Short mmCIF file of C-alpha atoms and ligand atoms in Angstrom, two decimals:
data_model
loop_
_atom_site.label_atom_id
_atom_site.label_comp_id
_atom_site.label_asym_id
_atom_site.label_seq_id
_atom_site.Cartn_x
_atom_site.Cartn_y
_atom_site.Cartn_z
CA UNK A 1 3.95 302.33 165.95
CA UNK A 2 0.85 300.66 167.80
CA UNK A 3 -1.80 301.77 164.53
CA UNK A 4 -2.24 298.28 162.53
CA UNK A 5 -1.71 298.75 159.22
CA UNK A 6 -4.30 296.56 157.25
CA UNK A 7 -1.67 295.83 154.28
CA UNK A 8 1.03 294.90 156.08
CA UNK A 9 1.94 291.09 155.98
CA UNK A 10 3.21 289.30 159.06
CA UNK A 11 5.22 286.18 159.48
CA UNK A 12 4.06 283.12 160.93
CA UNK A 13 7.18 280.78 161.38
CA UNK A 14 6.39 277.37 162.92
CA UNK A 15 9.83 275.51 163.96
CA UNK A 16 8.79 271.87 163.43
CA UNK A 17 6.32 272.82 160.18
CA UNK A 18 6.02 269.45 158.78
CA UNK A 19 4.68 267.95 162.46
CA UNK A 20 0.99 267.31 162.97
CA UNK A 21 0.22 270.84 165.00
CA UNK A 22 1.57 272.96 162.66
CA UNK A 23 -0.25 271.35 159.60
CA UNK A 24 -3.28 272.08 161.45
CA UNK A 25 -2.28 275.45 162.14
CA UNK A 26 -1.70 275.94 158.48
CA UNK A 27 -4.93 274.45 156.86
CA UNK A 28 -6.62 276.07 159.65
CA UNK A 29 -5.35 279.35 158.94
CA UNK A 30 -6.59 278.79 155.14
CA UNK A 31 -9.17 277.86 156.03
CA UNK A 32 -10.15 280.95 158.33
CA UNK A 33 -9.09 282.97 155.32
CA UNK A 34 -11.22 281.33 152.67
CA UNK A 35 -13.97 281.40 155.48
CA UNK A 36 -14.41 277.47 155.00
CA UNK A 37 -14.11 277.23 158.74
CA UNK A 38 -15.90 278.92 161.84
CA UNK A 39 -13.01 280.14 164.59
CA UNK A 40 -14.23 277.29 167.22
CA UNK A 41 -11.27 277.24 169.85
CA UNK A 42 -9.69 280.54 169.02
CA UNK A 43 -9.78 282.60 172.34
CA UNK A 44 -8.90 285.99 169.94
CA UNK A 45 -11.79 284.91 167.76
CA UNK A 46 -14.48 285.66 171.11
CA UNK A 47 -15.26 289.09 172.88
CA UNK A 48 -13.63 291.30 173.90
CA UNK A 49 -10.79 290.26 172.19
CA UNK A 50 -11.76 292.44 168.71
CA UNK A 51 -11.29 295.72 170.71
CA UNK A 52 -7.85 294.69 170.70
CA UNK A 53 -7.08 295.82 166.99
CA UNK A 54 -5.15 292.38 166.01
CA UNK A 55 -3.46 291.14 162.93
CA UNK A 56 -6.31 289.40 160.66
CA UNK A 57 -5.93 285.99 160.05
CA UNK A 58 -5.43 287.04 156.20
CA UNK A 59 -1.97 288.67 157.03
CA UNK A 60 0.01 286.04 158.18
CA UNK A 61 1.97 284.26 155.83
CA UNK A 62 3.89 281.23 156.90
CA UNK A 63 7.13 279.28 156.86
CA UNK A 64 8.96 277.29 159.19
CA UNK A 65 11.60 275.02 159.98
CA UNK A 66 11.56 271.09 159.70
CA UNK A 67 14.27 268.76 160.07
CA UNK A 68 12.33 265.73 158.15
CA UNK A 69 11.42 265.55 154.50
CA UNK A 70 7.80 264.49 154.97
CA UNK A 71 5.90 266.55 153.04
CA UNK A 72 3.28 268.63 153.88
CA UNK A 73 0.80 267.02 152.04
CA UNK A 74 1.56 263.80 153.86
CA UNK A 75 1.15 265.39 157.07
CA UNK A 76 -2.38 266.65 155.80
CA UNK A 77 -3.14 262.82 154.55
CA UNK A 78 -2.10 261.51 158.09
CA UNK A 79 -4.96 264.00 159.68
CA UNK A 80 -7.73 262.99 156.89
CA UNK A 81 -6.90 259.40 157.89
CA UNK A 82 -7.14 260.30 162.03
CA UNK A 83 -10.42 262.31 161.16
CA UNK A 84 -9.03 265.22 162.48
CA UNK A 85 -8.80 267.26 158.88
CA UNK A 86 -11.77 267.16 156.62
CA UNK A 87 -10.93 266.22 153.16
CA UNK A 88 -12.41 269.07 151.79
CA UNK A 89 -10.71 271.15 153.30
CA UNK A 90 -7.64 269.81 152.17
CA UNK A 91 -8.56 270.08 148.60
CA UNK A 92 -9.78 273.47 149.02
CA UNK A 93 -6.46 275.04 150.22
CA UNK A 94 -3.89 273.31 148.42
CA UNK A 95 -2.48 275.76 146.62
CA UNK A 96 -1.91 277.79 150.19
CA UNK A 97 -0.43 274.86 151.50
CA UNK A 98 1.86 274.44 148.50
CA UNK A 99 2.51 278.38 149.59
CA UNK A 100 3.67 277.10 152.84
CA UNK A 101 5.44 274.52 151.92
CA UNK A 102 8.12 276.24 149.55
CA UNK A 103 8.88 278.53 152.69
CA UNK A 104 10.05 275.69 154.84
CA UNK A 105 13.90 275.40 155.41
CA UNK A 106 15.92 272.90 156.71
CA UNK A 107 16.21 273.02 160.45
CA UNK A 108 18.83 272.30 163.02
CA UNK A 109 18.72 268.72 164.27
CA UNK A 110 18.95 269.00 168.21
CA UNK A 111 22.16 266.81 169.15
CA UNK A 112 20.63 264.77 171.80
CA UNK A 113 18.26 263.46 168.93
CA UNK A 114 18.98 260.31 167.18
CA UNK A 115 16.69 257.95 165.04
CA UNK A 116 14.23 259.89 163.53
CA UNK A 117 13.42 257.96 159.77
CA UNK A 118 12.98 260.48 157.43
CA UNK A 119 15.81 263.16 158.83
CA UNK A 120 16.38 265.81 156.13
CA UNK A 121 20.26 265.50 155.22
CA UNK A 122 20.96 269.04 154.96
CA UNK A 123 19.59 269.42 158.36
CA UNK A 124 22.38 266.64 159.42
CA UNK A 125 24.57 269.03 157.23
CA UNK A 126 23.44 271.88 159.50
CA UNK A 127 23.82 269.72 162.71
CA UNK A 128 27.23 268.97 162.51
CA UNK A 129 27.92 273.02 162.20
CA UNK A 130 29.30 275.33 165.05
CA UNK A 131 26.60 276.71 167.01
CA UNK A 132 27.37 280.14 165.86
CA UNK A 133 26.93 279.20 162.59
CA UNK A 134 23.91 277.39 162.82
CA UNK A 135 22.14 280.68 163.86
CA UNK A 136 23.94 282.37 161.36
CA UNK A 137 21.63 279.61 159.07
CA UNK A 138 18.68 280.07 161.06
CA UNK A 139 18.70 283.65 160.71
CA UNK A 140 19.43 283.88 157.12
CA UNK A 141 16.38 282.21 156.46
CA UNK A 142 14.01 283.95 158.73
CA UNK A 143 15.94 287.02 156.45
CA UNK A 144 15.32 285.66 153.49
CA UNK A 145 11.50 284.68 154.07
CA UNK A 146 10.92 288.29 155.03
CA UNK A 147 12.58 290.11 152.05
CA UNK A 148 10.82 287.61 149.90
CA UNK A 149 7.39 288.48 151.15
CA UNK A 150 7.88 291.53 151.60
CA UNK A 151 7.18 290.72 155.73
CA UNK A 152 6.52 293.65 158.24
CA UNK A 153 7.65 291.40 161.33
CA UNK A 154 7.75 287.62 161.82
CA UNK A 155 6.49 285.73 164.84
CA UNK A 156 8.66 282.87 165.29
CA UNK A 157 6.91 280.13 166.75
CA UNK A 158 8.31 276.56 167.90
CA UNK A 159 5.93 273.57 167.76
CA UNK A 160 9.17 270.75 167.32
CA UNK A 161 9.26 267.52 168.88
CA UNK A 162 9.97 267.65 172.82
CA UNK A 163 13.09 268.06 173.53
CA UNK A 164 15.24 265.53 176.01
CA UNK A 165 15.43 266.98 179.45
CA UNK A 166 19.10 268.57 180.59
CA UNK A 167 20.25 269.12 183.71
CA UNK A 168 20.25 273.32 184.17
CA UNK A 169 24.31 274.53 183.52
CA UNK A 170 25.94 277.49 184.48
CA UNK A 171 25.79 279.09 180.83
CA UNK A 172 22.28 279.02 180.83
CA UNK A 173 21.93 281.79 183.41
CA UNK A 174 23.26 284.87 181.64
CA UNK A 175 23.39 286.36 178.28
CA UNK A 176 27.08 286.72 178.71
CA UNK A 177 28.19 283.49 180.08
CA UNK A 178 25.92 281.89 177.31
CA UNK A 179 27.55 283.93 174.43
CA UNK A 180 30.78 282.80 175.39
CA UNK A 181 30.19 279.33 175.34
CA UNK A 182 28.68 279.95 171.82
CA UNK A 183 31.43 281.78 170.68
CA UNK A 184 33.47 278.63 172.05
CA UNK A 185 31.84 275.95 170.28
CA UNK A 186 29.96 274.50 173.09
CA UNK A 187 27.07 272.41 172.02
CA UNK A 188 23.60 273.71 173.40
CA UNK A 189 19.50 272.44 172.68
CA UNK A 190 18.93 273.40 169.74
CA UNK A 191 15.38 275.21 171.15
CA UNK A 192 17.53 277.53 172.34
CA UNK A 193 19.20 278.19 169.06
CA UNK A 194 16.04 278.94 167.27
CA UNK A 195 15.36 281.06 170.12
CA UNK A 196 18.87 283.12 170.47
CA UNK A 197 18.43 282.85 166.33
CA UNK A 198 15.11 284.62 166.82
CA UNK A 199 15.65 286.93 169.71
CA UNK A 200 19.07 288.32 168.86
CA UNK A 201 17.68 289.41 165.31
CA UNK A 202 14.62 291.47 166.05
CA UNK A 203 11.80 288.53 166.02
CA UNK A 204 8.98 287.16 169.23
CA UNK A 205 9.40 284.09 169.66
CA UNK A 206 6.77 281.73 171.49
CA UNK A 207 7.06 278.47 173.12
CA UNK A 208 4.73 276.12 172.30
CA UNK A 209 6.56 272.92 173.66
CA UNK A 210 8.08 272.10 177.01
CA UNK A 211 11.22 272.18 175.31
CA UNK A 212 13.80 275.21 176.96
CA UNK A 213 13.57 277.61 174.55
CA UNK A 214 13.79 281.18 175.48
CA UNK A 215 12.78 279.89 178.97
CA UNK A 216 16.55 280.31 180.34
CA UNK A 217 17.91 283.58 181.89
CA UNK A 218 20.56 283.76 179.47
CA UNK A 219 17.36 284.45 177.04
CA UNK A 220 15.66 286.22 179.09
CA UNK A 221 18.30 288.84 178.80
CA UNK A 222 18.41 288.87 175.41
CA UNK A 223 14.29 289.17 174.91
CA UNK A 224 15.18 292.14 177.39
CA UNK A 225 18.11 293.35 175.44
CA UNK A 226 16.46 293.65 171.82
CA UNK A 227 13.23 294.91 173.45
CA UNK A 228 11.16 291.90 172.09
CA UNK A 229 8.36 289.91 173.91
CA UNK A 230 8.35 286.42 174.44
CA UNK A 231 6.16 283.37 175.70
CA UNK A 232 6.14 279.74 176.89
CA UNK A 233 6.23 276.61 177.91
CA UNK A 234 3.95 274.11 176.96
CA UNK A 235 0.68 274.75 175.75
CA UNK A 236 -1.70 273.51 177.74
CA UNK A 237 -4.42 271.98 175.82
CA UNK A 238 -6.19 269.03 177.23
CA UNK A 239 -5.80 267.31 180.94
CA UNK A 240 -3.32 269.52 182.35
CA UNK A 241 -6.37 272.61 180.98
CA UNK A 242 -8.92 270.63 183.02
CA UNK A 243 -6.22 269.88 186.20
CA UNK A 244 -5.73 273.84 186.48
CA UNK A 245 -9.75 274.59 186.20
CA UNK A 246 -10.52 271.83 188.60
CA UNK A 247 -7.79 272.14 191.47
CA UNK A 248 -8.84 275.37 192.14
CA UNK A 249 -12.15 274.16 193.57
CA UNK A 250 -10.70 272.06 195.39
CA UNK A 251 -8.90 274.71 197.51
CA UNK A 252 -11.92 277.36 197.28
CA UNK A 253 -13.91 274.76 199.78
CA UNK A 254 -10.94 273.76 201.72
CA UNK A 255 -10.92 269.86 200.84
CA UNK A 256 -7.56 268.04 201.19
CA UNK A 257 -6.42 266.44 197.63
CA UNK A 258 -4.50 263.21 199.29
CA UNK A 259 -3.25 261.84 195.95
CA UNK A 260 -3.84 263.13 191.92
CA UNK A 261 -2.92 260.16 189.69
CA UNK A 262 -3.01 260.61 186.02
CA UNK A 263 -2.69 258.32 182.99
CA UNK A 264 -2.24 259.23 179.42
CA UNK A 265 -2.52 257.47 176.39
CA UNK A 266 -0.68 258.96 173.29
CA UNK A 267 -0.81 257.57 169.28
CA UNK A 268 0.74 260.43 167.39
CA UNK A 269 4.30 261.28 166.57
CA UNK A 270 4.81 263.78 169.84
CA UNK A 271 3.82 260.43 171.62
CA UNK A 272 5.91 258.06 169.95
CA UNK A 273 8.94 260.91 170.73
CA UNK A 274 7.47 260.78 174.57
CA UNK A 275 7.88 257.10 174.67
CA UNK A 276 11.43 257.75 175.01
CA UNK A 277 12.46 258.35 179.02
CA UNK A 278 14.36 261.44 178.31
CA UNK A 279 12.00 263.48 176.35
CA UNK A 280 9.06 262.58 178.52
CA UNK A 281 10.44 263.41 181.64
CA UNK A 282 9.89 267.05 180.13
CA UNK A 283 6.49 266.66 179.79
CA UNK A 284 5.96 265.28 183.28
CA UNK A 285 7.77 267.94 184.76
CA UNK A 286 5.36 270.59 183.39
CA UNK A 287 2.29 269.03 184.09
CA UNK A 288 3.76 268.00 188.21
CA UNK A 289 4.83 271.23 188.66
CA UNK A 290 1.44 272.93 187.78
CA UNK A 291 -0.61 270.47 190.42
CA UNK A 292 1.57 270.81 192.93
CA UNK A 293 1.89 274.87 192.96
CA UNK A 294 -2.21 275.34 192.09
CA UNK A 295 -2.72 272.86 195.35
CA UNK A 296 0.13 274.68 197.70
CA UNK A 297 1.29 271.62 198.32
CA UNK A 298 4.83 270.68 197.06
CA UNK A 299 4.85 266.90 198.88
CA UNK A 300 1.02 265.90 197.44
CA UNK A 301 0.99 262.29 196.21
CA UNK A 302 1.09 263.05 192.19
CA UNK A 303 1.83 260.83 189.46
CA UNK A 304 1.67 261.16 185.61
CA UNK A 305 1.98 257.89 183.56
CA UNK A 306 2.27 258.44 179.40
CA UNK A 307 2.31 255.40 177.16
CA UNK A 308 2.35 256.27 174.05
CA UNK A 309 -0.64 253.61 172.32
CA UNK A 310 -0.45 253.84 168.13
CA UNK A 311 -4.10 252.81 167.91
CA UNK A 312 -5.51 255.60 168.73
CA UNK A 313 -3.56 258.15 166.77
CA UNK A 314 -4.23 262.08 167.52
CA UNK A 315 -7.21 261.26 170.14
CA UNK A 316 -5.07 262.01 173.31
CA UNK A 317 -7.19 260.09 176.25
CA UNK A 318 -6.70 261.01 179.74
CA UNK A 319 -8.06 259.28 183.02
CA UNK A 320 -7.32 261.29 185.95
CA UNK A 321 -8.40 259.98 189.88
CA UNK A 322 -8.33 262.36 192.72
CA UNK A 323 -8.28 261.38 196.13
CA UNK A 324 -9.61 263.65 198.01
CA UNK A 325 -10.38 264.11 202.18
CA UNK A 326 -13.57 265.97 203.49
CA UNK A 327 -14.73 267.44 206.84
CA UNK A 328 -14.91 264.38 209.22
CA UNK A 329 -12.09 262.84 208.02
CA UNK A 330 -14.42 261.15 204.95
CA UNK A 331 -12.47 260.06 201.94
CA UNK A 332 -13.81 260.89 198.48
CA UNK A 333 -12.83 260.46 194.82
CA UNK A 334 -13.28 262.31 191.56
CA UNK A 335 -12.65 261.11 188.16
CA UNK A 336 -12.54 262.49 184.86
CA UNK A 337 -12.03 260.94 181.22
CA UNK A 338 -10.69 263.45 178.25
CA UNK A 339 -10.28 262.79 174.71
CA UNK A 340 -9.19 265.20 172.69
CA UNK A 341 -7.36 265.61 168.93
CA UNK A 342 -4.10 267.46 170.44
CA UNK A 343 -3.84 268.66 167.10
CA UNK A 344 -6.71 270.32 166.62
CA UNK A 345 -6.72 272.08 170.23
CA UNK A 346 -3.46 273.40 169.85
CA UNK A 347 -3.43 274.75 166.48
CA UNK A 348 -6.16 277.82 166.99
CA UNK A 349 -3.90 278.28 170.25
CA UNK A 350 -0.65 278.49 167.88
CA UNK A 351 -2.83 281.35 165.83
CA UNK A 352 -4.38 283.02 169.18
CA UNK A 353 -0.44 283.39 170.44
CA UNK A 354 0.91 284.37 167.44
CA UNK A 355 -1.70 287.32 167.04
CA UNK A 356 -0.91 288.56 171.04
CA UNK A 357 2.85 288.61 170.12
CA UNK A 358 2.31 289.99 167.31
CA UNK A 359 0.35 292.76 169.10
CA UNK A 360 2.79 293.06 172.28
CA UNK A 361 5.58 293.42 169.30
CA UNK A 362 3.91 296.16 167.50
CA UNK A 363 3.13 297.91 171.14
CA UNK A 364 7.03 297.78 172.54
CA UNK A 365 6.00 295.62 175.11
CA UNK A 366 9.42 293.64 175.49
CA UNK A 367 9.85 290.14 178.24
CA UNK A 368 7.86 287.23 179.45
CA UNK A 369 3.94 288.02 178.23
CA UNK A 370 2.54 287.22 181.75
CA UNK A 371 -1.11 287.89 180.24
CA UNK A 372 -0.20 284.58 177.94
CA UNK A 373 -0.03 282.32 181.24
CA UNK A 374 -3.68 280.73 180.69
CA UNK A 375 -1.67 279.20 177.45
CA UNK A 376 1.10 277.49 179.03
CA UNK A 377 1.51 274.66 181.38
CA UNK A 378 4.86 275.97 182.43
CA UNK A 379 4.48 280.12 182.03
CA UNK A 380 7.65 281.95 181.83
CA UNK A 381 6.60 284.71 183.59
CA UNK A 382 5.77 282.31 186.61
CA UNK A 383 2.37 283.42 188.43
CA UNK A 384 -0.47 281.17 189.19
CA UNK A 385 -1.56 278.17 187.54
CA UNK A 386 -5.39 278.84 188.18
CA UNK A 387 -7.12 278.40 185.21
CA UNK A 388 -9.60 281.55 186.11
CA UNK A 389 -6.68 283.51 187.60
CA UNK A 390 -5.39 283.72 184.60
CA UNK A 391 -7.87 284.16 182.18
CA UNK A 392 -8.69 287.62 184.67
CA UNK A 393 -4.89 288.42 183.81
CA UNK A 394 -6.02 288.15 180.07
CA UNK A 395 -9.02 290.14 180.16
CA UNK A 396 -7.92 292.99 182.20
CA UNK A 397 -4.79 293.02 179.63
CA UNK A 398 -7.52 293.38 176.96
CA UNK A 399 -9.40 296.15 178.99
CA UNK A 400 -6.27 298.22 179.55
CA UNK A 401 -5.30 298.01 175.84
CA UNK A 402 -8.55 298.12 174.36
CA UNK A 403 -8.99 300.64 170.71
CA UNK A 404 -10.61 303.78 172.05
N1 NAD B 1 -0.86 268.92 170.43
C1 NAD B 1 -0.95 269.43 171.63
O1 NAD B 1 -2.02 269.48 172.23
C2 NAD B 1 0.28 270.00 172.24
C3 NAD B 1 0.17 270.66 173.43
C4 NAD B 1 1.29 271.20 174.00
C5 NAD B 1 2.51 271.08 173.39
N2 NAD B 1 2.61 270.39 172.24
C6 NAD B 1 3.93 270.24 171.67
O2 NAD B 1 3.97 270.64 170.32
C7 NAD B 1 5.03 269.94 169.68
C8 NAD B 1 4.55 269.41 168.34
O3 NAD B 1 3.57 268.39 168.48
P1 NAD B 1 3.09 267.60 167.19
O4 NAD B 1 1.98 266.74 167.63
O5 NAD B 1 2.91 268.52 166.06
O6 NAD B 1 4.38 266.67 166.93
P2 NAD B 1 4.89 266.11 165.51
O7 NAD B 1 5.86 265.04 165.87
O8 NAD B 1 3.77 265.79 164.62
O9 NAD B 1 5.68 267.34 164.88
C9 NAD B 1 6.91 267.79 165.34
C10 NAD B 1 7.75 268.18 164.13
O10 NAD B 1 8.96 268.77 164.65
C11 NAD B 1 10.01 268.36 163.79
N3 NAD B 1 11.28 268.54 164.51
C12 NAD B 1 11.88 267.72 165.40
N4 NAD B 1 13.04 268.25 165.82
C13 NAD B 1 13.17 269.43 165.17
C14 NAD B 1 14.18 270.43 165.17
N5 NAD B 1 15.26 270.33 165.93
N6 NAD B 1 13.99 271.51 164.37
C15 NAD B 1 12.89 271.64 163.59
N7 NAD B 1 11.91 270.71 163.55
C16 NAD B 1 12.05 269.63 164.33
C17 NAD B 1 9.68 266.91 163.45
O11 NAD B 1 10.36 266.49 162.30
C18 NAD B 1 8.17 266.99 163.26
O12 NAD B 1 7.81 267.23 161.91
C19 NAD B 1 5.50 268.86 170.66
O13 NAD B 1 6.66 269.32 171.34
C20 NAD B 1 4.37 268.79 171.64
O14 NAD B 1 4.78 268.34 172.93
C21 NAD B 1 1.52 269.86 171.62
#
């Protein structure tokens, strides 16, 4: 069935749905509904993506995962205080965020994760399970949230806290050798939990952190094997956006980039989890990788520094210096500031992806969405990190699937 059907509801499930993205995502989407807000920073929301016949902002219904108790309306205060949510806004859709909020579920604490202050208990409960088990859980409620509602499909979507880095293990590259060390107990990210949990029962699932995910083989396979699209890693919102647009240019006219040192200063919660050595070397993997591939140059001087600095809350600030060589051997620099709300660049992405995969669902189209790589800062379906490159891939993925 490709048709959309204009009364069918769709399910927006955001794993991590008490963090600071996927409140935004929520009063955002409420707010879209209620048309209280314009779709500024929705790439679906501009031409020619309505010739593309995608689910309407008023079919989504949400719930998620969380393994915290904050509530949502905390969350919401936090992003009044930052100036990143408008109060009014907050008033106005309170009874769709109370919606939302009786639809989240405890989630699976991720074993490697220790500390956090306000960890649900039955998610500690849910922790201590068998990994078969906990996506028995996982999928009970994704089950549960779609009989309630009444849900054509869900689109499971994970915006948790970065996950700690692993080193790559055997299991991880096929769907067999990873089912058997499910079926024996071994303990695995719990990313890739939601994502099996997803996957293996018949719903998308897109990667919205540079956590593993569905990014593994073993996942891979299973996306392939229950005929389901998939996307990730690491939405890429802010300097590493700017590092992929700019890079290019720098290639185009032949000038040699002799060293690309970034800083980044973080306040919110994702930066006071990135403060920690193990879940930021996740982060600077992704945004390394991207520089090093767009310049063709795997041994370029490159460094990312992240400190994660309270004061200034969601407004992610970025100073990036390239050093760069010209024709005669003269040196040059170029240097750029950014300060964004992460929050409030990611959410309309969360929305935009959730809408494609919906889409790519309702076509067939099952694997990695490679038309989703201007998204991510690590695609899954590999390809080039130009900035322009890949918005072509986008448009031409529009053209070939536009309504007639
Ligand atoms: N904001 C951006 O611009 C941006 C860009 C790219 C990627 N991301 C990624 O999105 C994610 C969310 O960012 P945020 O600013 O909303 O962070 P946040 O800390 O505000 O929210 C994360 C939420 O995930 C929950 N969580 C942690 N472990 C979980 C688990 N195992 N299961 C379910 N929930 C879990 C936390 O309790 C928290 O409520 C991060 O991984 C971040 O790196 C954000």
């Amino acid at each position: 069935m490709t048709e959309r059907n204009e009364n069918a509801r769709i399910g927006l499930w955001l794993i991590g749905a008490r963090g600071s993205v996927a409140t935004c995502t929520a009063y955002g989407l409420a707010g879209l509904v209620d048309g209280l807000l314009e779709p500024v920073g929705l790439v679906t929301a501009r031409e020619p993506f309505a010739a593309l016949d995608l689910v309407e902002y008023d079919q989504f219904v949400l719930g998620g995962h969380d393994v915290c108790t904050r509530e949502l309306t905390r969350s919401a205060g936090e992003l009044v205080a930052h100036g990143i949510l408008k109060p009014d806004l907050v008033t106005s859709c309170s009874a769709r965020a109370a919606a939302f909020e009786s639809n989240i579920r405890p989630g699976i604490l991720d074993d490697a994760d220790v500390g956090f202050a306000d960890v649900d208990p039955d998610s500690m409960r849910l922790g201590s399970l068998a990994p078969l088990e906990r996506i028995e859980a996982l999928r009970a409620d994704f089950d549960d949230f779609e009989e309630r509602h009444g849900l054509e499909r869900t689109i499971v979507v994970n915006v948790a806290s970065t996950e700690v880095v692993r080193e790559p293990r055997e299991e991880w590259t096929s769907l067999e050798l990873f089912e058997s060390a499910l079926q024996a107990g071994e303990s695995q990210p719990a990313s890739t939990l939601y994502a099996y949990a997803a996957l293996a029962s018949g719903r998308p699932y897109v990667n919205f952190t540079p956590g593993l995910g569905a990014s593994i083989p073993a996942l891979a396979e299973l996306a392939q094997r229950s005929k389901l699209p998939y996307c990730g890693n690491d939405a890429k919102t802010g300097e590493t956006l700017v590092k992929t647009v700019l890079a290019p240019l720098f290639v185009a006219r032949n000038l040699r980039v002799l060293a690309w040192q970034g800083y980044n200063m973080l306040g919110n919660r994702d930066g006071e989890v990135l403060a920690d050595p193990l879940h930021r070397q996740a982060k600077l993997k992704s945004k390394n990788d991207a520089l090093r591939k767009l310049l063709g140059d795997p041994d370029v001087h490159t460094h990312v520094g992240i400190d994660y600095v309270p004061s200034l809350q969601d407004w992610k600030t970025a100073w990036d210096f390239i050093h760069f060589e010209g024709f005669l051997g003269a040196k040059m620099s170029l240097q750029f500031t950014w300060m964004g709300s992460d929050s409030a660049l990611a959410a309309p992405l969360v929305i935009d992806l959730a809408r494609l995969a919906e889409f790519s669902a309702r076509r067939g189209e099952h694997g990695a969405m490679k038309h989703t790589s201007s998204f991510f800062k690590s695609p899954i379906a590999g390809g080039t990190h130009d900035f322009h490159e890949q918005m072509r891939e986008l448009l031409t993925y529009v053209e070939r699937h536009r309504r007639r």
